PDB file of C-alpha atoms in Angstrom:
ATOM      1  CA  UNK A  22     -48.939 -18.637 -22.494  1.00 49.00           C
ATOM      2  CA  UNK A  23     -46.192 -16.176 -21.551  1.00 52.00           C
ATOM      3  CA  UNK A  24     -47.786 -15.496 -18.161  1.00 48.00           C
ATOM      4  CA  UNK A  25     -47.793 -19.212 -17.321  1.00 48.00           C
ATOM      5  CA  UNK A  26     -44.110 -19.436 -18.296  1.00 45.00           C
ATOM      6  CA  UNK A  27     -43.302 -16.517 -16.015  1.00 38.00           C
ATOM      7  CA  UNK A  28     -45.248 -18.138 -13.156  1.00 38.00           C
ATOM      8  CA  UNK A  29     -43.419 -21.440 -13.748  1.00 44.00           C
ATOM      9  CA  UNK A  30     -40.044 -19.620 -13.727  1.00 42.00           C
ATOM     10  CA  UNK A  31     -40.946 -17.895 -10.466  1.00 41.00           C
ATOM     11  CA  UNK A  32     -41.979 -21.233  -8.944  1.00 44.00           C
ATOM     12  CA  UNK A  33     -38.677 -22.791 -10.061  1.00 47.00           C
ATOM     13  CA  UNK A  34     -36.732 -19.846  -8.632  1.00 43.00           C
ATOM     14  CA  UNK A  35     -38.586 -20.224  -5.329  1.00 43.00           C
ATOM     15  CA  UNK A  36     -37.738 -23.959  -5.320  1.00 46.00           C
ATOM     16  CA  UNK A  37     -34.061 -23.177  -5.975  1.00 43.00           C
ATOM     17  CA  UNK A  38     -34.123 -20.481  -3.305  1.00 44.00           C
ATOM     18  CA  UNK A  39     -35.749 -22.904  -0.850  1.00 44.00           C
ATOM     19  CA  UNK A  40     -33.132 -25.565  -1.520  1.00 44.00           C
ATOM     20  CA  UNK A  41     -30.371 -22.981  -1.178  1.00 47.00           C
ATOM     21  CA  UNK A  42     -31.730 -21.768   2.161  1.00 45.00           C
ATOM     22  CA  UNK A  43     -31.983 -25.356   3.420  1.00 45.00           C
ATOM     23  CA  UNK A  44     -28.397 -26.090   2.334  1.00 47.00           C
ATOM     24  CA  UNK A  45     -27.115 -22.929   4.016  1.00 54.00           C
ATOM     25  CA  UNK A  46     -28.962 -23.861   7.211  1.00 43.00           C
ATOM     26  CA  UNK A  47     -27.534 -27.389   7.092  1.00 48.00           C
ATOM     27  CA  UNK A  48     -23.992 -26.086   6.574  1.00 48.00           C
ATOM     28  CA  UNK A  49     -24.372 -23.585   9.402  1.00 48.00           C
ATOM     29  CA  UNK A  50     -25.806 -26.253  11.724  1.00 45.00           C
ATOM     30  CA  UNK A  51     -22.978 -28.625  10.823  1.00 51.00           C
ATOM     31  CA  UNK A  52     -20.459 -25.857  11.498  1.00 50.00           C
ATOM     32  CA  UNK A  53     -21.947 -25.145  14.932  1.00 44.00           C
ATOM     33  CA  UNK A  54     -22.181 -28.856  15.725  1.00 46.00           C
ATOM     34  CA  UNK A  55     -18.558 -29.508  14.813  1.00 52.00           C
ATOM     35  CA  UNK A  56     -17.324 -26.483  16.754  1.00 54.00           C
ATOM     36  CA  UNK A  57     -19.197 -27.595  19.842  1.00 52.00           C
ATOM     37  CA  UNK A  58     -18.607 -31.351  19.654  1.00 61.00           C
ATOM     38  CA  UNK A  59     -15.148 -31.971  18.237  1.00 74.00           C
ATOM     39  CA  UNK A  60     -12.459 -31.847  20.850  1.00 83.00           C
ATOM     40  CA  UNK A  61      -8.936 -31.293  19.601  1.00 83.00           C
ATOM     41  CA  UNK A  62      -7.446 -33.039  22.606  1.00 86.00           C
ATOM     42  CA  UNK A  63      -4.792 -35.571  21.564  1.00 89.00           C
ATOM     43  CA  UNK A  64      -5.681 -35.111  17.895  1.00 91.00           C
ATOM     44  CA  UNK A  65      -3.316 -34.330  15.066  1.00 93.00           C
ATOM     45  CA  UNK A  66      -3.962 -33.219  11.496  1.00 93.00           C
ATOM     46  CA  UNK A  67      -1.567 -33.646   8.574  1.00 93.00           C
ATOM     47  CA  UNK A  68      -1.759 -31.043   5.795  1.00 93.00           C
ATOM     48  CA  UNK A  69       0.272 -31.380   2.602  1.00 91.00           C
ATOM     49  CA  UNK A  70       1.290 -28.384   0.500  1.00 91.00           C
ATOM     50  CA  UNK A  71       2.031 -25.749   3.141  1.00 94.00           C
ATOM     51  CA  UNK A  72       4.979 -24.036   1.452  1.00 93.00           C
ATOM     52  CA  UNK A  73       3.505 -20.648   0.628  1.00 91.00           C
ATOM     53  CA  UNK A  74       2.526 -17.948   3.078  1.00 90.00           C
ATOM     54  CA  UNK A  75      -1.180 -17.188   2.802  1.00 89.00           C
ATOM     55  CA  UNK A  76      -1.874 -20.444   0.956  1.00 90.00           C
ATOM     56  CA  UNK A  77      -4.832 -22.687   1.720  1.00 91.00           C
ATOM     57  CA  UNK A  78      -2.457 -25.108   3.452  1.00 93.00           C
ATOM     58  CA  UNK A  79      -1.002 -22.501   5.799  1.00 94.00           C
ATOM     59  CA  UNK A  80      -4.374 -20.875   6.483  1.00 93.00           C
ATOM     60  CA  UNK A  81      -5.836 -24.291   7.335  1.00 93.00           C
ATOM     61  CA  UNK A  82      -2.879 -25.089   9.584  1.00 95.00           C
ATOM     62  CA  UNK A  83      -3.308 -21.785  11.400  1.00 93.00           C
ATOM     63  CA  UNK A  84      -7.065 -22.229  11.865  1.00 92.00           C
ATOM     64  CA  UNK A  85      -6.696 -25.786  13.188  1.00 93.00           C
ATOM     65  CA  UNK A  86      -3.834 -24.867  15.524  1.00 93.00           C
ATOM     66  CA  UNK A  87      -5.903 -22.022  16.949  1.00 90.00           C
ATOM     67  CA  UNK A  88      -8.615 -24.585  17.724  1.00 89.00           C
ATOM     68  CA  UNK A  89      -6.098 -26.700  19.632  1.00 90.00           C
ATOM     69  CA  UNK A  90      -5.111 -29.338  17.070  1.00 93.00           C
ATOM     70  CA  UNK A  91      -1.517 -30.431  16.640  1.00 94.00           C
ATOM     71  CA  UNK A  92      -0.846 -29.747  12.966  1.00 96.00           C
ATOM     72  CA  UNK A  93       1.860 -31.352  10.860  1.00 96.00           C
ATOM     73  CA  UNK A  94       2.431 -29.229   7.758  1.00 96.00           C
ATOM     74  CA  UNK A  95       4.384 -30.771   4.902  1.00 94.00           C
ATOM     75  CA  UNK A  96       6.550 -28.580   2.709  1.00 95.00           C
ATOM     76  CA  UNK A  97       8.433 -29.263  -0.490  1.00 92.00           C
ATOM     77  CA  UNK A  98      11.204 -26.712   0.133  1.00 94.00           C
ATOM     78  CA  UNK A  99      13.378 -25.437   2.977  1.00 96.00           C
ATOM     79  CA  UNK A 100      11.904 -21.989   2.353  1.00 96.00           C
ATOM     80  CA  UNK A 101       8.441 -23.427   2.949  1.00 95.00           C
ATOM     81  CA  UNK A 102       9.713 -25.179   6.080  1.00 95.00           C
ATOM     82  CA  UNK A 103      10.987 -21.866   7.475  1.00 96.00           C
ATOM     83  CA  UNK A 104       7.704 -20.189   6.531  1.00 95.00           C
ATOM     84  CA  UNK A 105       5.765 -22.761   8.588  1.00 95.00           C
ATOM     85  CA  UNK A 106       8.143 -22.264  11.525  1.00 95.00           C
ATOM     86  CA  UNK A 107       7.395 -18.526  11.396  1.00 93.00           C
ATOM     87  CA  UNK A 108       3.664 -19.276  11.166  1.00 93.00           C
ATOM     88  CA  UNK A 109       3.887 -21.479  14.261  1.00 92.00           C
ATOM     89  CA  UNK A 110       5.565 -18.672  16.222  1.00 92.00           C
ATOM     90  CA  UNK A 111       2.980 -16.150  15.023  1.00 91.00           C
ATOM     91  CA  UNK A 112       0.093 -18.419  16.046  1.00 89.00           C
ATOM     92  CA  UNK A 113       1.615 -19.010  19.479  1.00 86.00           C
ATOM     93  CA  UNK A 114       2.127 -15.273  20.079  1.00 84.00           C
ATOM     94  CA  UNK A 115      -1.235 -14.110  18.712  1.00 79.00           C
ATOM     95  CA  UNK A 116      -3.438 -16.591  20.530  1.00 69.00           C
ATOM     96  CA  UNK A 117      -5.020 -15.800  23.860  1.00 66.00           C
ATOM     97  CA  UNK A 118      -6.246 -19.384  24.246  1.00 65.00           C
ATOM     98  CA  UNK A 119      -4.536 -21.846  26.549  1.00 68.00           C
ATOM     99  CA  UNK A 120      -5.532 -24.687  24.227  1.00 66.00           C
ATOM    100  CA  UNK A 121      -3.438 -23.487  21.320  1.00 76.00           C
ATOM    101  CA  UNK A 122      -2.062 -26.213  19.084  1.00 82.00           C
ATOM    102  CA  UNK A 123       1.346 -26.440  17.545  1.00 91.00           C
ATOM    103  CA  UNK A 124       2.326 -26.461  13.873  1.00 95.00           C
ATOM    104  CA  UNK A 125       5.260 -28.717  13.016  1.00 95.00           C
ATOM    105  CA  UNK A 126       6.776 -28.542   9.519  1.00 96.00           C
ATOM    106  CA  UNK A 127       7.897 -31.726   7.749  1.00 96.00           C
ATOM    107  CA  UNK A 128       9.820 -31.759   4.454  1.00 95.00           C
ATOM    108  CA  UNK A 129       8.199 -34.016   1.851  1.00 92.00           C
ATOM    109  CA  UNK A 130       8.230 -34.372  -1.933  1.00 88.00           C
ATOM    110  CA  UNK A 131       4.912 -36.055  -2.737  1.00 84.00           C
ATOM    111  CA  UNK A 132       6.286 -37.504  -5.989  1.00 81.00           C
ATOM    112  CA  UNK A 133       9.191 -39.284  -4.265  1.00 84.00           C
ATOM    113  CA  UNK A 134       8.300 -42.526  -2.431  1.00 82.00           C
ATOM    114  CA  UNK A 135      11.462 -42.304  -0.305  1.00 88.00           C
ATOM    115  CA  UNK A 136      10.566 -38.787   0.821  1.00 88.00           C
ATOM    116  CA  UNK A 137       6.972 -39.781   1.548  1.00 85.00           C
ATOM    117  CA  UNK A 138       8.069 -42.824   3.571  1.00 85.00           C
ATOM    118  CA  UNK A 139      10.529 -40.684   5.549  1.00 90.00           C
ATOM    119  CA  UNK A 140       7.718 -38.220   6.286  1.00 90.00           C
ATOM    120  CA  UNK A 141       5.449 -41.080   7.412  1.00 88.00           C
ATOM    121  CA  UNK A 142       8.150 -42.386   9.760  1.00 89.00           C
ATOM    122  CA  UNK A 143       8.788 -38.892  11.112  1.00 92.00           C
ATOM    123  CA  UNK A 144       5.058 -38.358  11.646  1.00 91.00           C
ATOM    124  CA  UNK A 145       4.754 -41.742  13.332  1.00 90.00           C
ATOM    125  CA  UNK A 146       7.559 -40.787  15.751  1.00 93.00           C
ATOM    126  CA  UNK A 147       5.933 -37.435  16.563  1.00 92.00           C
ATOM    127  CA  UNK A 148       2.578 -39.088  17.186  1.00 91.00           C
ATOM    128  CA  UNK A 149       4.060 -41.792  19.403  1.00 91.00           C
ATOM    129  CA  UNK A 150       6.224 -39.369  21.403  1.00 92.00           C
ATOM    130  CA  UNK A 151       3.373 -36.908  22.001  1.00 90.00           C
ATOM    131  CA  UNK A 152       0.685 -39.614  22.426  1.00 91.00           C
ATOM    132  CA  UNK A 153      -1.438 -38.233  19.609  1.00 91.00           C
ATOM    133  CA  UNK A 154      -3.808 -39.816  17.128  1.00 88.00           C
ATOM    134  CA  UNK A 155      -3.824 -38.739  13.493  1.00 89.00           C
ATOM    135  CA  UNK A 156      -7.377 -37.479  13.132  1.00 89.00           C
ATOM    136  CA  UNK A 157      -7.352 -36.137   9.567  1.00 88.00           C
ATOM    137  CA  UNK A 158      -5.266 -35.733   6.431  1.00 88.00           C
ATOM    138  CA  UNK A 159      -5.727 -32.750   4.122  1.00 89.00           C
ATOM    139  CA  UNK A 160      -4.214 -33.661   0.741  1.00 85.00           C
ATOM    140  CA  UNK A 161      -3.657 -30.082  -0.351  1.00 86.00           C
ATOM    141  CA  UNK A 162      -0.368 -30.239  -2.279  1.00 85.00           C
ATOM    142  CA  UNK A 163      -0.597 -29.225  -5.911  1.00 82.00           C
ATOM    143  CA  UNK A 164       1.080 -27.227  -8.642  1.00 82.00           C
ATOM    144  CA  UNK A 165       0.115 -25.330 -11.775  1.00 81.00           C
ATOM    145  CA  UNK A 166       2.263 -23.819 -14.497  1.00 80.00           C
ATOM    146  CA  UNK A 167      -0.301 -21.273 -15.653  1.00 79.00           C
ATOM    147  CA  UNK A 168      -0.306 -22.426 -19.264  1.00 79.00           C
ATOM    148  CA  UNK A 169      -3.237 -23.539 -21.356  1.00 85.00           C
ATOM    149  CA  UNK A 170      -3.261 -27.293 -21.875  1.00 81.00           C
ATOM    150  CA  UNK A 171      -2.449 -26.960 -25.576  1.00 85.00           C
ATOM    151  CA  UNK A 172       0.622 -24.858 -24.723  1.00 88.00           C
ATOM    152  CA  UNK A 173       1.876 -27.189 -22.002  1.00 88.00           C
ATOM    153  CA  UNK A 174       4.841 -29.416 -22.936  1.00 90.00           C
ATOM    154  CA  UNK A 175       4.208 -33.140 -22.436  1.00 90.00           C
ATOM    155  CA  UNK A 176       6.875 -33.458 -19.701  1.00 91.00           C
ATOM    156  CA  UNK A 177       5.326 -30.573 -17.776  1.00 89.00           C
ATOM    157  CA  UNK A 178       1.865 -32.082 -18.139  1.00 88.00           C
ATOM    158  CA  UNK A 179       3.130 -35.439 -16.837  1.00 87.00           C
ATOM    159  CA  UNK A 180       4.681 -33.692 -13.840  1.00 84.00           C
ATOM    160  CA  UNK A 181       1.434 -31.790 -13.150  1.00 85.00           C
ATOM    161  CA  UNK A 182      -0.553 -35.029 -13.255  1.00 84.00           C
ATOM    162  CA  UNK A 183       1.943 -36.806 -11.012  1.00 81.00           C
ATOM    163  CA  UNK A 184       1.779 -34.099  -8.357  1.00 81.00           C
ATOM    164  CA  UNK A 185      -1.895 -33.179  -8.554  1.00 81.00           C
ATOM    165  CA  UNK A 186      -3.531 -36.542  -9.209  1.00 78.00           C
ATOM    166  CA  UNK A 187      -1.158 -39.447  -8.647  1.00 76.00           C
ATOM    167  CA  UNK A 188       1.063 -38.016  -5.906  1.00 70.00           C
ATOM    168  CA  UNK A 189       2.516 -40.741  -3.722  1.00 65.00           C
ATOM    169  CA  UNK A 190       1.502 -38.885  -0.585  1.00 61.00           C
ATOM    170  CA  UNK A 191      -2.178 -39.261  -1.391  1.00 69.00           C
ATOM    171  CA  UNK A 192      -1.853 -43.016  -1.664  1.00 71.00           C
ATOM    172  CA  UNK A 193       0.845 -43.749   0.908  1.00 69.00           C
ATOM    173  CA  UNK A 194      -0.331 -41.386   3.641  1.00 69.00           C
ATOM    174  CA  UNK A 195      -4.001 -42.180   3.293  1.00 75.00           C
ATOM    175  CA  UNK A 196      -3.551 -45.947   3.118  1.00 76.00           C
ATOM    176  CA  UNK A 197      -1.031 -45.918   5.964  1.00 71.00           C
ATOM    177  CA  UNK A 198      -3.430 -43.876   8.052  1.00 70.00           C
ATOM    178  CA  UNK A 199      -6.347 -46.199   7.308  1.00 72.00           C
ATOM    179  CA  UNK A 200      -4.398 -49.428   7.820  1.00 73.00           C
ATOM    180  CA  UNK A 201      -2.541 -48.472  10.972  1.00 63.00           C
ATOM    181  CA  UNK A 202      -4.872 -45.971  12.632  1.00 60.00           C
ATOM    182  CA  UNK A 203      -1.954 -43.855  13.779  1.00 51.00           C
TER     183      UNK A 203
END
């Protein structure tokens, strides 16, 4: 009985391994396909939450700009805005490619409808002036206070939910993009 259990476990492990190998192959194929087939020409990407150096937002902005996309990076603070300006200069200097994209910072508070609408209008102007199409939105903005949920004050929890789940930018930017095909 134990030997048959061991054989069954080995068979299940082989099945899991097989599925894993197939998934890795599919991901790698998709990666190669996208690299070869997606042209960045006249395409722009909007990334929210690009305030911090070394953050996912800034690393994504850098990677997309190096592939030739025009990146619009939203920041909550002036410090973040300046950090993105420095990133844009660093990308321009470090790239040997002629097809290098540009990273443009935009100030936006995703919890403030007025700020989000101003960012949308600013983005719309940039796209129109540079004859670009908004190709993707990366809703990356988020915050965390580092506390356990049972230690988090109610007001802080409400703020975390507003930014991370109900942020106006997610709704306004995505619906504006879908309705107007900027």
